[in-house]
Coordinates of C-alpha atoms in Angstrom, one line a residue:
Chain N
M1 CA -38.9 11.3 25.5
N2 CA -35.9 12.3 27.5
K3 CA -35.0 8.9 28.8
A4 CA -31.6 9.3 27.4
N5 CA -30.3 11.7 30.0
Q6 CA -31.8 9.8 33.0
P7 CA -29.7 7.3 34.9
G8 CA -30.9 3.8 35.2
R9 CA -31.0 0.7 33.0
G10 CA -33.7 1.6 30.6
G11 CA -32.3 5.0 29.6
A12 CA -28.7 3.7 29.3
L13 CA -29.6 0.8 27.2
R14 CA -31.6 2.9 24.7
K15 CA -28.7 5.4 24.5
R16 CA -26.2 2.6 23.8
Q17 CA -28.4 1.3 21.0
R18 CA -28.6 4.8 19.5
V19 CA -24.8 5.1 19.8
S20 CA -24.0 2.1 17.8
I21 CA -24.3 2.7 14.1
A22 CA -22.7 6.1 13.5
A23 CA -19.9 5.6 16.0
Y24 CA -19.1 2.1 14.8
L25 CA -19.0 3.3 11.2
A26 CA -16.8 6.3 12.1
L27 CA -14.4 4.0 13.8
L28 CA -14.1 1.6 10.8
P29 CA -10.8 3.1 9.6
M30 CA -9.3 2.6 13.0
A31 CA -10.6 -0.9 13.2
A32 CA -9.3 -1.7 9.7
T33 CA -5.9 -0.2 10.6
V34 CA -5.6 -2.1 13.8
L35 CA -6.7 -5.4 12.4
L36 CA -5.2 -5.3 9.0
A37 CA -2.3 -2.9 9.1
Y38 CA -1.0 -3.8 12.6
L39 CA -2.1 -7.3 13.6
G40 CA -2.4 -8.6 10.1
T41 CA 1.1 -7.6 9.0
M42 CA 2.6 -8.9 12.2
L43 CA 1.0 -12.3 11.6
W44 CA 2.0 -12.2 7.9
T45 CA 5.6 -11.4 8.7
A46 CA 5.6 -14.1 11.4
R47 CA 4.3 -16.6 8.8
V48 CA 7.0 -15.6 6.3
S49 CA 9.6 -16.0 8.9
V50 CA 8.9 -19.7 9.2
S51 CA 9.1 -20.2 5.4
S52 CA 12.1 -20.4 3.1
S53 CA 11.1 -17.3 1.1
R54 CA 14.0 -15.5 -0.7
T55 CA 13.2 -13.2 -3.5
F56 CA 9.7 -14.6 -3.9
P57 CA 7.4 -15.8 -1.2
N58 CA 7.3 -19.5 -0.5
S59 CA 4.5 -21.1 1.3
D60 CA 6.5 -23.9 2.8
F61 CA 7.2 -24.4 6.5
V62 CA 10.7 -24.7 7.8
G63 CA 10.2 -24.2 11.5
A64 CA 13.0 -22.2 13.2
A65 CA 15.5 -22.6 10.4
Q66 CA 15.5 -18.9 9.5
Y67 CA 16.0 -17.9 13.1
I68 CA 18.9 -20.3 13.4
R69 CA 20.4 -18.9 10.3
L70 CA 19.8 -15.4 11.6
F71 CA 21.8 -16.0 14.8
N72 CA 24.6 -17.5 12.9
N73 CA 24.8 -14.4 10.7
E74 CA 27.8 -12.3 11.6
R75 CA 26.3 -9.1 10.4
W76 CA 23.1 -9.6 12.4
L77 CA 25.1 -10.4 15.6
L78 CA 27.2 -7.3 15.0
S79 CA 24.1 -5.2 14.5
L80 CA 22.7 -6.5 17.8
Q81 CA 25.9 -5.6 19.6
N82 CA 25.9 -2.2 18.0
I83 CA 22.3 -1.5 19.0
A84 CA 23.0 -2.6 22.5
I85 CA 26.0 -0.3 22.9
Y86 CA 24.2 2.5 21.1
G87 CA 21.0 2.1 23.0
V88 CA 22.6 2.3 26.4
L89 CA 24.8 5.2 25.6
F90 CA 22.1 7.1 23.8
I91 CA 19.4 6.7 26.5
V92 CA 21.7 7.4 29.4
A93 CA 23.3 10.5 27.7
C94 CA 20.0 11.9 26.6
L95 CA 18.4 11.4 30.0
A96 CA 21.3 12.9 31.9
I97 CA 21.9 15.8 29.6
G98 CA 18.2 16.5 29.2
F99 CA 17.6 16.4 33.0
L100 CA 20.6 18.7 33.7
L101 CA 19.5 21.2 31.0
A102 CA 16.0 21.2 32.5
V103 CA 17.3 21.7 36.0
F104 CA 19.7 24.4 35.1
I105 CA 17.1 26.3 33.0
D106 CA 14.7 26.0 35.9
Q107 CA 17.0 28.2 38.0
K108 CA 15.3 31.4 36.8
V109 CA 18.0 32.2 34.4
M110 CA 17.9 35.1 32.0
A111 CA 17.0 34.5 28.3
E112 CA 15.3 31.3 29.3
G113 CA 13.1 31.3 26.2
A114 CA 16.1 31.7 23.9
L115 CA 17.9 28.9 25.7
R116 CA 15.0 26.5 25.4
T117 CA 14.7 27.3 21.7
I118 CA 18.4 26.6 21.2
F119 CA 18.3 23.2 22.9
L120 CA 15.1 22.0 21.2
Y121 CA 15.6 23.1 17.6
P122 CA 17.7 20.0 16.6
Y123 CA 14.6 17.9 17.3
A124 CA 12.8 19.7 14.6
M125 CA 15.3 18.5 12.0
S126 CA 15.2 15.2 10.3
F127 CA 17.6 12.4 11.3
V128 CA 18.9 12.4 7.8
A129 CA 19.9 16.1 8.1
T130 CA 21.5 15.5 11.5
G131 CA 23.5 12.5 10.2
L132 CA 24.7 14.5 7.2
I133 CA 25.8 17.5 9.3
W134 CA 27.7 15.5 11.7
Q135 CA 29.2 13.4 9.0
W136 CA 30.6 16.7 7.7
I137 CA 31.8 17.9 11.1
L138 CA 33.5 14.6 11.8
N139 CA 35.1 14.4 8.4
P140 CA 38.7 13.3 9.0
E141 CA 40.3 15.5 6.3
L142 CA 38.3 18.6 6.5
G143 CA 36.4 18.5 9.8
I144 CA 37.3 18.7 13.5
Q145 CA 40.4 16.6 13.2
E146 CA 41.8 19.0 10.6
V147 CA 40.9 22.0 12.9
L148 CA 42.8 20.3 15.7
H149 CA 45.8 19.8 13.4
K150 CA 45.7 23.4 12.4
L151 CA 45.6 24.5 16.0
G152 CA 48.9 22.7 16.5
F153 CA 47.9 19.3 17.8
A154 CA 49.4 17.5 14.9
E155 CA 49.0 14.1 16.4
A156 CA 45.3 14.6 17.3
R157 CA 42.9 11.9 16.1
F158 CA 39.2 12.3 15.7
D159 CA 38.6 10.1 12.8
W160 CA 36.0 8.0 14.6
I161 CA 33.7 8.0 11.6
V162 CA 36.1 5.9 9.5
D163 CA 37.3 3.8 12.4
Q164 CA 35.8 0.3 12.7
D165 CA 35.6 0.3 16.4
M166 CA 34.5 3.9 16.9
A167 CA 32.0 4.5 14.2
V168 CA 29.0 3.6 16.4
Y169 CA 30.0 6.4 18.9
T170 CA 29.7 9.0 16.1
I171 CA 26.1 8.0 15.7
V172 CA 25.6 8.4 19.4
I173 CA 27.0 11.9 19.3
A174 CA 24.8 13.0 16.4
T175 CA 21.6 11.5 17.8
V176 CA 22.2 12.7 21.4
W177 CA 22.6 16.2 20.0
Q178 CA 19.3 15.8 18.3
A179 CA 17.2 14.2 21.1
S180 CA 18.5 15.7 24.3
G181 CA 16.3 18.8 23.8
L182 CA 13.3 16.5 23.7
V183 CA 14.2 15.1 27.1
M184 CA 14.8 18.6 28.4
A185 CA 11.3 19.7 27.3
L186 CA 9.7 16.8 28.9
M187 CA 11.6 17.2 32.2
L188 CA 11.0 20.9 32.2
S189 CA 7.2 20.5 32.1
G190 CA 7.6 17.9 34.8
L191 CA 9.6 20.3 36.9
R192 CA 7.2 23.1 36.4
G193 CA 4.5 20.9 37.7
I194 CA 6.2 20.6 41.1
D195 CA 4.5 22.5 43.8
E196 CA 6.2 25.6 45.1
E197 CA 5.5 24.5 48.7
I198 CA 8.0 21.7 48.3
W199 CA 10.8 24.2 47.6
K200 CA 9.8 26.4 50.5
A201 CA 9.5 23.5 52.9
A202 CA 12.9 22.2 51.8
R203 CA 14.5 25.6 52.3
I204 CA 13.0 26.0 55.7
D205 CA 14.4 22.6 56.6
G206 CA 17.8 23.8 55.4
I207 CA 18.3 21.1 52.7
P208 CA 20.8 22.1 50.1
R209 CA 19.4 22.7 46.7
W210 CA 21.2 19.8 44.9
R211 CA 20.0 17.4 47.6
V212 CA 16.4 18.5 46.9
Y213 CA 16.9 17.7 43.3
L214 CA 18.4 14.3 43.8
S215 CA 16.2 13.0 46.7
I216 CA 12.9 14.7 46.2
V217 CA 12.5 16.1 42.7
L218 CA 13.9 13.2 40.8
P219 CA 11.5 10.6 42.2
M220 CA 8.6 13.0 41.6
L221 CA 9.6 13.2 37.9
G222 CA 8.9 9.5 37.6
A223 CA 6.2 10.0 35.0
S224 CA 8.2 12.4 32.8
L225 CA 11.2 10.1 33.1
S226 CA 9.3 7.0 32.0
T227 CA 7.7 8.9 29.1
A228 CA 11.2 10.1 28.0
F229 CA 12.6 6.6 28.4
V230 CA 9.9 5.0 26.3
L231 CA 10.3 7.6 23.5
L232 CA 14.1 7.3 23.6
F233 CA 13.8 3.5 23.5
V234 CA 11.6 3.6 20.5
M235 CA 14.1 5.9 18.8
V236 CA 16.9 3.4 19.5
V237 CA 15.0 0.5 18.0
K238 CA 14.1 2.6 14.9
V239 CA 17.5 4.1 14.3
F240 CA 18.0 3.8 10.5
D241 CA 17.9 7.3 8.9
A242 CA 20.9 8.6 10.9
V243 CA 23.0 5.5 10.2
V244 CA 22.2 5.5 6.5
A245 CA 23.0 9.2 6.3
M246 CA 26.1 9.3 8.4
T247 CA 28.0 6.1 7.8
Q248 CA 25.9 3.9 5.5
G249 CA 26.4 1.2 8.1
G250 CA 30.2 1.5 7.6
P251 CA 33.0 1.4 7.5
G252 CA 32.2 -1.9 6.0
T253 CA 29.5 -3.2 8.4
A254 CA 31.0 -1.6 11.5
S255 CA 28.0 0.5 12.3
E256 CA 25.3 -1.9 11.2
V257 CA 22.0 -1.7 13.1
P258 CA 19.1 -4.2 13.1
A259 CA 16.7 -1.8 11.3
K260 CA 19.2 -1.4 8.4
F261 CA 20.0 -5.1 8.4
I262 CA 16.3 -5.9 7.9
M263 CA 15.8 -3.3 5.1
D264 CA 18.9 -4.4 3.3
Y265 CA 17.9 -8.1 3.3
L266 CA 14.3 -7.2 2.3
F267 CA 15.2 -5.1 -0.7
G268 CA 18.9 -5.3 -1.6
R269 CA 19.7 -8.9 -0.8
A270 CA 16.2 -10.2 -1.4
N271 CA 15.9 -12.6 1.4
I272 CA 12.4 -12.1 2.7
G273 CA 12.4 -15.1 5.1
L274 CA 15.6 -14.0 6.9
A275 CA 14.5 -10.4 7.0
S276 CA 11.1 -11.4 8.4
A277 CA 12.7 -13.5 11.1
A278 CA 14.9 -10.5 12.1
S279 CA 11.8 -8.3 12.2
I280 CA 10.0 -10.7 14.6
V281 CA 13.1 -10.8 16.8
L282 CA 13.1 -7.0 16.8
L283 CA 9.4 -6.8 17.6
S284 CA 9.7 -9.3 20.4
T285 CA 12.4 -7.3 22.0
V286 CA 10.3 -4.1 21.8
L287 CA 7.2 -5.7 23.2
A288 CA 9.1 -7.4 26.0
I289 CA 10.3 -4.1 27.3
V290 CA 7.4 -1.8 26.4
A291 CA 4.5 -4.0 27.4
P292 CA 5.3 -4.3 31.1
L293 CA 5.9 -0.5 31.3
Y294 CA 2.6 0.1 29.5
F295 CA 0.8 -2.3 31.8
V296 CA 2.2 -0.6 34.9
R297 CA 1.3 2.8 33.6
S298 CA -2.3 1.9 32.8
R299 CA -2.7 0.3 36.2
R300 CA -1.4 3.4 37.9
A301 CA -3.6 5.6 35.8
A302 CA -6.7 3.5 36.6
K303 CA -5.9 3.7 40.3
G304 CA -5.3 7.4 40.1
G305 CA -8.5 7.9 38.2
A306 CA -6.8 10.0 35.5
A307 CA -7.3 9.2 31.8
Chain U
M1 CA 21.3 31.2 51.1
S2 CA 19.1 34.2 51.0
A3 CA 16.0 34.5 53.1
V4 CA 13.2 32.1 52.3
L5 CA 10.0 34.2 52.2
K6 CA 11.0 37.2 50.1
P7 CA 9.1 37.9 47.0
R8 CA 10.6 36.3 43.8
R9 CA 13.7 38.1 42.6
T10 CA 16.6 36.9 40.6
P11 CA 19.2 35.5 43.0
G12 CA 22.6 37.2 43.2
W13 CA 25.9 36.2 41.6
T14 CA 27.1 33.3 43.6
P15 CA 29.7 30.9 42.3
A16 CA 26.9 28.3 41.9
R17 CA 25.0 30.8 39.8
M18 CA 28.0 31.4 37.6
G19 CA 28.4 27.6 37.3
V20 CA 24.8 27.4 36.1
Y21 CA 25.4 30.0 33.4
G22 CA 28.7 28.4 32.4
F23 CA 27.1 25.1 31.9
L24 CA 24.2 26.5 29.9
I25 CA 26.5 28.6 27.7
V26 CA 28.7 25.6 26.9
A27 CA 25.7 23.5 26.2
A28 CA 24.3 26.2 23.9
L29 CA 27.5 26.4 22.0
F30 CA 27.4 22.6 21.5
F31 CA 23.9 22.8 20.2
L32 CA 24.5 25.7 18.0
L33 CA 27.7 24.4 16.5
P34 CA 26.3 22.3 13.7
L35 CA 23.9 25.1 12.7
Y36 CA 26.8 27.5 12.5
V37 CA 29.0 25.0 10.5
M38 CA 26.1 24.3 8.2
L39 CA 25.5 27.9 7.4
V40 CA 29.1 28.9 7.1
T41 CA 30.0 25.9 4.9
S42 CA 27.1 26.5 2.6
V43 CA 28.3 30.0 1.6
K44 CA 32.0 29.2 1.1
P45 CA 33.4 28.5 -2.3
M46 CA 35.1 25.2 -2.7
E47 CA 38.7 26.6 -2.5
E48 CA 38.0 27.8 1.0
I49 CA 36.5 24.5 2.0
R50 CA 39.5 22.6 0.8
L51 CA 41.6 24.6 3.3
G52 CA 40.1 22.5 6.0
T53 CA 39.1 25.4 8.3
L54 CA 35.8 24.2 9.5
F55 CA 34.9 27.1 11.8
A56 CA 36.4 30.0 9.9
L57 CA 34.0 32.6 8.5
P58 CA 33.9 32.8 4.7
L59 CA 36.4 35.2 3.0
H60 CA 34.4 35.3 -0.2
P61 CA 30.8 34.3 0.6
T62 CA 28.7 33.2 -2.3
L63 CA 25.2 32.0 -2.8
E64 CA 26.3 29.8 -5.7
P65 CA 26.1 26.6 -3.7
W66 CA 22.5 27.3 -2.8
L67 CA 21.6 27.8 -6.4
Q68 CA 23.3 24.6 -7.4
A69 CA 21.6 22.6 -4.6
W70 CA 18.2 23.9 -5.6
Q71 CA 18.4 23.3 -9.3
S72 CA 21.4 21.4 -10.6
A73 CA 22.7 19.0 -7.9
C74 CA 22.6 15.3 -9.0
T75 CA 20.3 12.9 -7.2
G76 CA 21.3 9.7 -8.7
L77 CA 20.6 9.8 -12.5
E78 CA 19.1 13.2 -12.8
C79 CA 20.8 16.5 -12.1
D80 CA 17.8 18.6 -11.5
G81 CA 18.6 19.8 -8.0
I82 CA 16.6 19.2 -4.9
R83 CA 13.6 21.4 -5.9
G84 CA 11.8 18.3 -7.2
G85 CA 12.1 16.8 -3.8
F86 CA 10.7 19.9 -2.2
W87 CA 7.5 19.8 -4.2
N88 CA 7.2 16.1 -3.7
S89 CA 7.4 16.5 0.0
V90 CA 4.7 19.2 -0.2
A91 CA 2.5 16.9 -2.2
I92 CA 3.0 14.2 0.3
V93 CA 2.7 16.3 3.5
V94 CA -0.4 18.2 2.7
P95 CA -2.9 15.4 2.1
S96 CA -1.3 13.1 4.7
T97 CA -1.6 15.8 7.4
I98 CA -5.2 16.5 6.5
L99 CA -6.2 12.9 6.3
S100 CA -4.5 11.7 9.4
I101 CA -5.8 14.6 11.5
A102 CA -9.3 14.1 10.2
I103 CA -9.3 10.5 11.1
G104 CA -7.5 11.1 14.4
A105 CA -10.1 13.7 15.4
V106 CA -13.1 11.5 14.5
N107 CA -11.5 8.5 16.4
G108 CA -10.7 10.6 19.4
Y109 CA -14.2 12.0 19.5
A110 CA -15.9 8.6 19.1
L111 CA -13.6 7.1 21.7
S112 CA -14.0 9.8 24.4
F113 CA -17.8 10.6 24.1
W114 CA -19.5 7.6 22.5
R115 CA -17.4 4.6 23.6
P116 CA -18.9 1.9 21.4
R117 CA -18.2 -1.6 22.6
G118 CA -14.9 -3.1 21.8
A119 CA -13.5 0.4 21.0
G120 CA -11.4 0.4 24.2
L121 CA -9.6 -2.8 23.2
L122 CA -9.0 -1.6 19.6
F123 CA -7.6 1.7 21.0
A124 CA -5.2 -0.2 23.3
I125 CA -3.9 -2.3 20.4
L126 CA -3.6 0.9 18.3
M127 CA -1.5 2.4 21.0
M128 CA 0.8 -0.7 21.1
G129 CA 1.0 -0.3 17.4
A130 CA 2.9 2.9 17.8
F131 CA 5.8 0.9 19.2
I132 CA 5.9 -1.8 16.5
P133 CA 9.0 -1.4 14.5
V134 CA 8.2 -0.4 10.9
Q135 CA 10.2 -3.2 9.5
V136 CA 7.7 -5.7 10.7
M137 CA 5.0 -4.2 8.6
V138 CA 7.0 -3.2 5.5
Y139 CA 6.9 -6.3 3.4
P140 CA 3.2 -7.1 3.9
L141 CA 2.3 -3.5 3.2
V142 CA 4.4 -3.5 0.1
R143 CA 2.5 -6.6 -1.1
V144 CA -0.9 -5.2 -0.3
L145 CA -0.2 -1.9 -1.9
A146 CA 1.2 -3.6 -5.0
T147 CA -2.1 -5.6 -5.2
L148 CA -4.0 -2.4 -5.0
N149 CA -1.8 -0.8 -7.6
L150 CA -0.7 1.8 -5.1
Y151 CA 2.9 0.8 -4.5
S152 CA 5.4 3.5 -5.5
S153 CA 2.6 6.1 -5.9
L154 CA 1.5 9.3 -4.2
P155 CA -1.8 8.0 -2.9
G156 CA 0.1 5.0 -1.6
I157 CA 2.5 7.0 0.5
V158 CA -0.3 9.2 1.7
L159 CA -2.2 6.1 2.9
I160 CA 0.9 4.8 4.6
H161 CA 1.5 8.0 6.5
T162 CA -2.2 8.1 7.5
I163 CA -1.9 4.6 8.9
F164 CA 1.3 5.3 10.8
G165 CA 0.0 8.6 12.1
M166 CA -3.2 7.2 13.4
P167 CA -2.1 6.1 16.9
V168 CA -0.5 9.4 17.8
M169 CA -3.3 11.5 16.4
T170 CA -6.0 9.4 18.0
L171 CA -4.3 9.7 21.3
L172 CA -3.9 13.4 21.0
F173 CA -7.5 14.1 20.1
R174 CA -8.9 11.6 22.6
N175 CA -7.0 13.2 25.5
Y176 CA -8.1 16.6 24.3
Y177 CA -11.8 15.6 24.1
A178 CA -11.6 13.7 27.4
A179 CA -10.6 17.0 29.1
L180 CA -13.7 18.9 27.7
P181 CA -16.7 19.0 30.0
V182 CA -19.0 16.2 29.2
E183 CA -22.1 18.3 30.1
L184 CA -21.6 20.1 26.7
F185 CA -21.9 16.8 25.0
K186 CA -24.9 15.6 27.0
A187 CA -26.7 18.9 26.4
A188 CA -26.1 18.5 22.7
R189 CA -27.5 15.0 22.8
I190 CA -30.6 16.2 24.6
D191 CA -31.0 18.9 21.9
G192 CA -31.3 16.1 19.4
G193 CA -27.8 16.1 18.0
G194 CA -26.5 13.0 16.3
F195 CA -23.0 11.7 15.9
W196 CA -21.8 13.8 13.0
R197 CA -23.9 16.9 13.9
I198 CA -22.3 17.2 17.3
F199 CA -18.9 16.6 15.9
L200 CA -19.0 19.1 13.1
Q201 CA -21.0 21.8 14.8
L202 CA -19.9 21.6 18.4
M203 CA -16.6 19.7 18.9
L204 CA -14.7 20.6 15.8
P205 CA -15.0 24.4 16.3
M206 CA -13.8 23.9 19.8
S207 CA -10.7 21.9 18.7
T208 CA -8.5 24.7 17.4
P209 CA -5.7 24.3 19.9
V210 CA -5.4 20.6 19.5
I211 CA -5.6 20.9 15.7
V212 CA -2.7 23.4 15.7
V213 CA -0.6 21.0 17.8
A214 CA -1.6 18.1 15.5
V215 CA -0.7 20.0 12.3
I216 CA 2.7 21.0 13.8
M217 CA 3.4 17.4 14.8
Q218 CA 2.3 15.8 11.6
V219 CA 4.0 18.3 9.2
T220 CA 7.2 18.0 11.1
G221 CA 7.1 14.2 11.4
I222 CA 6.0 13.5 7.8
W223 CA 8.3 16.1 6.2
N224 CA 11.3 14.6 8.1
D225 CA 10.4 11.0 7.3
F226 CA 12.9 9.0 5.4
L227 CA 12.2 5.3 5.5
L228 CA 8.6 5.3 4.5
G229 CA 9.2 7.7 1.6
L230 CA 12.2 5.6 0.5
V231 CA 10.1 2.4 0.3
F232 CA 6.6 3.6 -0.7
A233 CA 6.8 6.8 -2.6
G234 CA 8.4 5.6 -5.8
T235 CA 11.1 7.4 -7.8
D236 CA 8.7 10.0 -9.2
H237 CA 7.6 11.2 -5.7
L238 CA 10.7 10.8 -3.6
P239 CA 10.5 13.2 -0.6
M240 CA 13.2 15.8 0.0
T241 CA 14.9 13.8 2.7
V242 CA 15.5 10.8 0.4
Q243 CA 16.8 13.1 -2.4
L244 CA 19.0 14.8 0.0
N245 CA 20.6 11.6 1.0
N246 CA 21.0 10.7 -2.6
I247 CA 22.7 13.9 -3.4
I248 CA 25.2 13.6 -0.6
N249 CA 26.0 10.0 -0.3
T250 CA 25.9 8.8 -3.9
T251 CA 28.2 11.3 -5.7
T252 CA 31.1 10.3 -7.8
G253 CA 34.0 12.6 -8.2
E254 CA 34.7 15.5 -5.9
R255 CA 32.2 16.0 -3.1
L256 CA 30.8 19.6 -3.1
Y257 CA 30.5 20.1 0.6
N258 CA 29.1 23.6 0.2
V259 CA 26.3 22.3 -2.1
N260 CA 25.7 19.5 0.3
M261 CA 25.2 21.8 3.3
A262 CA 23.0 24.1 1.3
A263 CA 20.9 21.2 0.3
T264 CA 20.7 20.1 4.0
I265 CA 19.5 23.5 5.1
L266 CA 17.0 23.7 2.3
T267 CA 15.6 20.3 3.4
S268 CA 15.4 21.5 7.0
L269 CA 13.9 24.9 6.3
V270 CA 10.2 23.9 6.5
P271 CA 10.3 22.1 9.8
L272 CA 12.7 24.6 11.4
A273 CA 10.6 27.5 10.3
L274 CA 7.6 25.8 11.7
Y275 CA 9.4 25.2 14.9
F276 CA 10.6 28.8 15.3
I277 CA 7.2 30.1 14.5
S278 CA 5.2 27.8 16.7
G279 CA 7.4 27.9 19.8
R280 CA 5.0 27.0 22.7
W281 CA 2.8 24.9 20.5
F282 CA 5.6 22.6 19.5
V283 CA 6.5 22.0 23.1
R284 CA 2.8 21.4 23.9
G285 CA 2.8 18.7 21.3
I286 CA 5.8 17.1 22.9
A287 CA 4.4 17.3 26.4
S288 CA 1.1 15.7 25.3
G289 CA 3.1 12.7 24.2
A290 CA 2.3 13.3 20.5
V291 CA 5.8 13.1 19.2
K292 CA 6.8 11.3 16.1
G293 CA 10.0 9.5 17.0

């Protein structure tokens, strides 16, 4: 009766039939989550976004009215501007710093383990804690600005956190501090995966070390870089905790971000329709950027044969 | 540069080498700065803090702020300290971790060995789900949980964390099981093992490394969560992160910065301790893509 382990149609079919029940049942939670919690909520939110719901849901249909209102909303437009500035700065800074840290640590330095621990520990903290610490450090009266004054630079200004134009940059500083270590860890495992032969060959050819990094190593780190980029991008879209903790979106609405806008309109200002429209816009942006990357990656993986 | 084919030895002190160490030391100072400020501020009495000397060591260190943070700081209406939040977080993290890992393991196992029809597509959508901004799902989930009477409750927040942890956990376990030799599985099937028997008696015992990584990732991610706890946990079960934010950002009167910093450290103790203890495992979790953003 050992047809199950023999190749060929008959055995395979019987094995498949035996597979079905237990495996399907076991995957029910996953199926439920995907269909209800993911697809279902997306459709629900999309439906609400074309209605005129405010505090209570309304099953009417108003077409794109909420979206039009959304893009006439000053606060929303400001949040988009902020997230764009924040996103670019955050991703570039984290990638650059993380890459540099990884490269420098890879130079067979002493106390490598301690250094790695130091650079990565911020990532173990919550964004709320990070925001609160940096809020304290950047406090205009008692933080770094005051230290500068005491050191003699009486005219020094580092009150970004209460400055309308500069508040966003404080969030950049705090979150870059938190997430650069993550990029470093990813880059380091990528670097460690590079064959020793490459280094030897480069040295025999007399190529200076920094050139090797730029022209040979960096392209080879493509996979690690794209993983890091995707993770950072998701963090940018999600940024909420750090903003709430650090500036509460202020001063005023100077450091407003889309995630906070949506939460405020869902709960505080009770405008479900508008908030849902904003959510769909946010979702579309994410999918527009992540889906192609994902597609390319799975294509490459399928070709390479790796899972 | 030195000769190419010598055995590995630490290179000598060239200017480039000093530049490397210089950069690393400056970077290390930047990364350690907030930790230092946190610790130092949390043991200073308020008179010293008002002096505005952020980096100075305390002249009269005191543990009073820590005591206050733990048991008498005001989180909104109550002034019971952050200890309530600590136990709430524990009550949230433990069941959420267990549940999300259990389901992730079963999913990963079913996906990599059994591959029922349609599972591949479901898995692909699950993975995309990890990128969906939470805000898209919040309102419908609130409505559904309210209908089930689970909104603002402990089981509700546990369910939420399980749902949101599923993509990452499933991916983690699926990749782990996919790397195991399939002959083991086939042999077990020949021996007459069924779905659950093979899982519980063969695969699970072999899963210790991935379970360790999963526990680290989930405990860190769920403990540090803010938004989900804020929305779904209800005032009686607010996690420590939410209470921390309440203490610090909703105070009237003078802000007690030393108490604030003590509370921040207390909130970060569990994940930081886990990080320092787990070391390599933490990095392994990151490298396998199982990070909670």
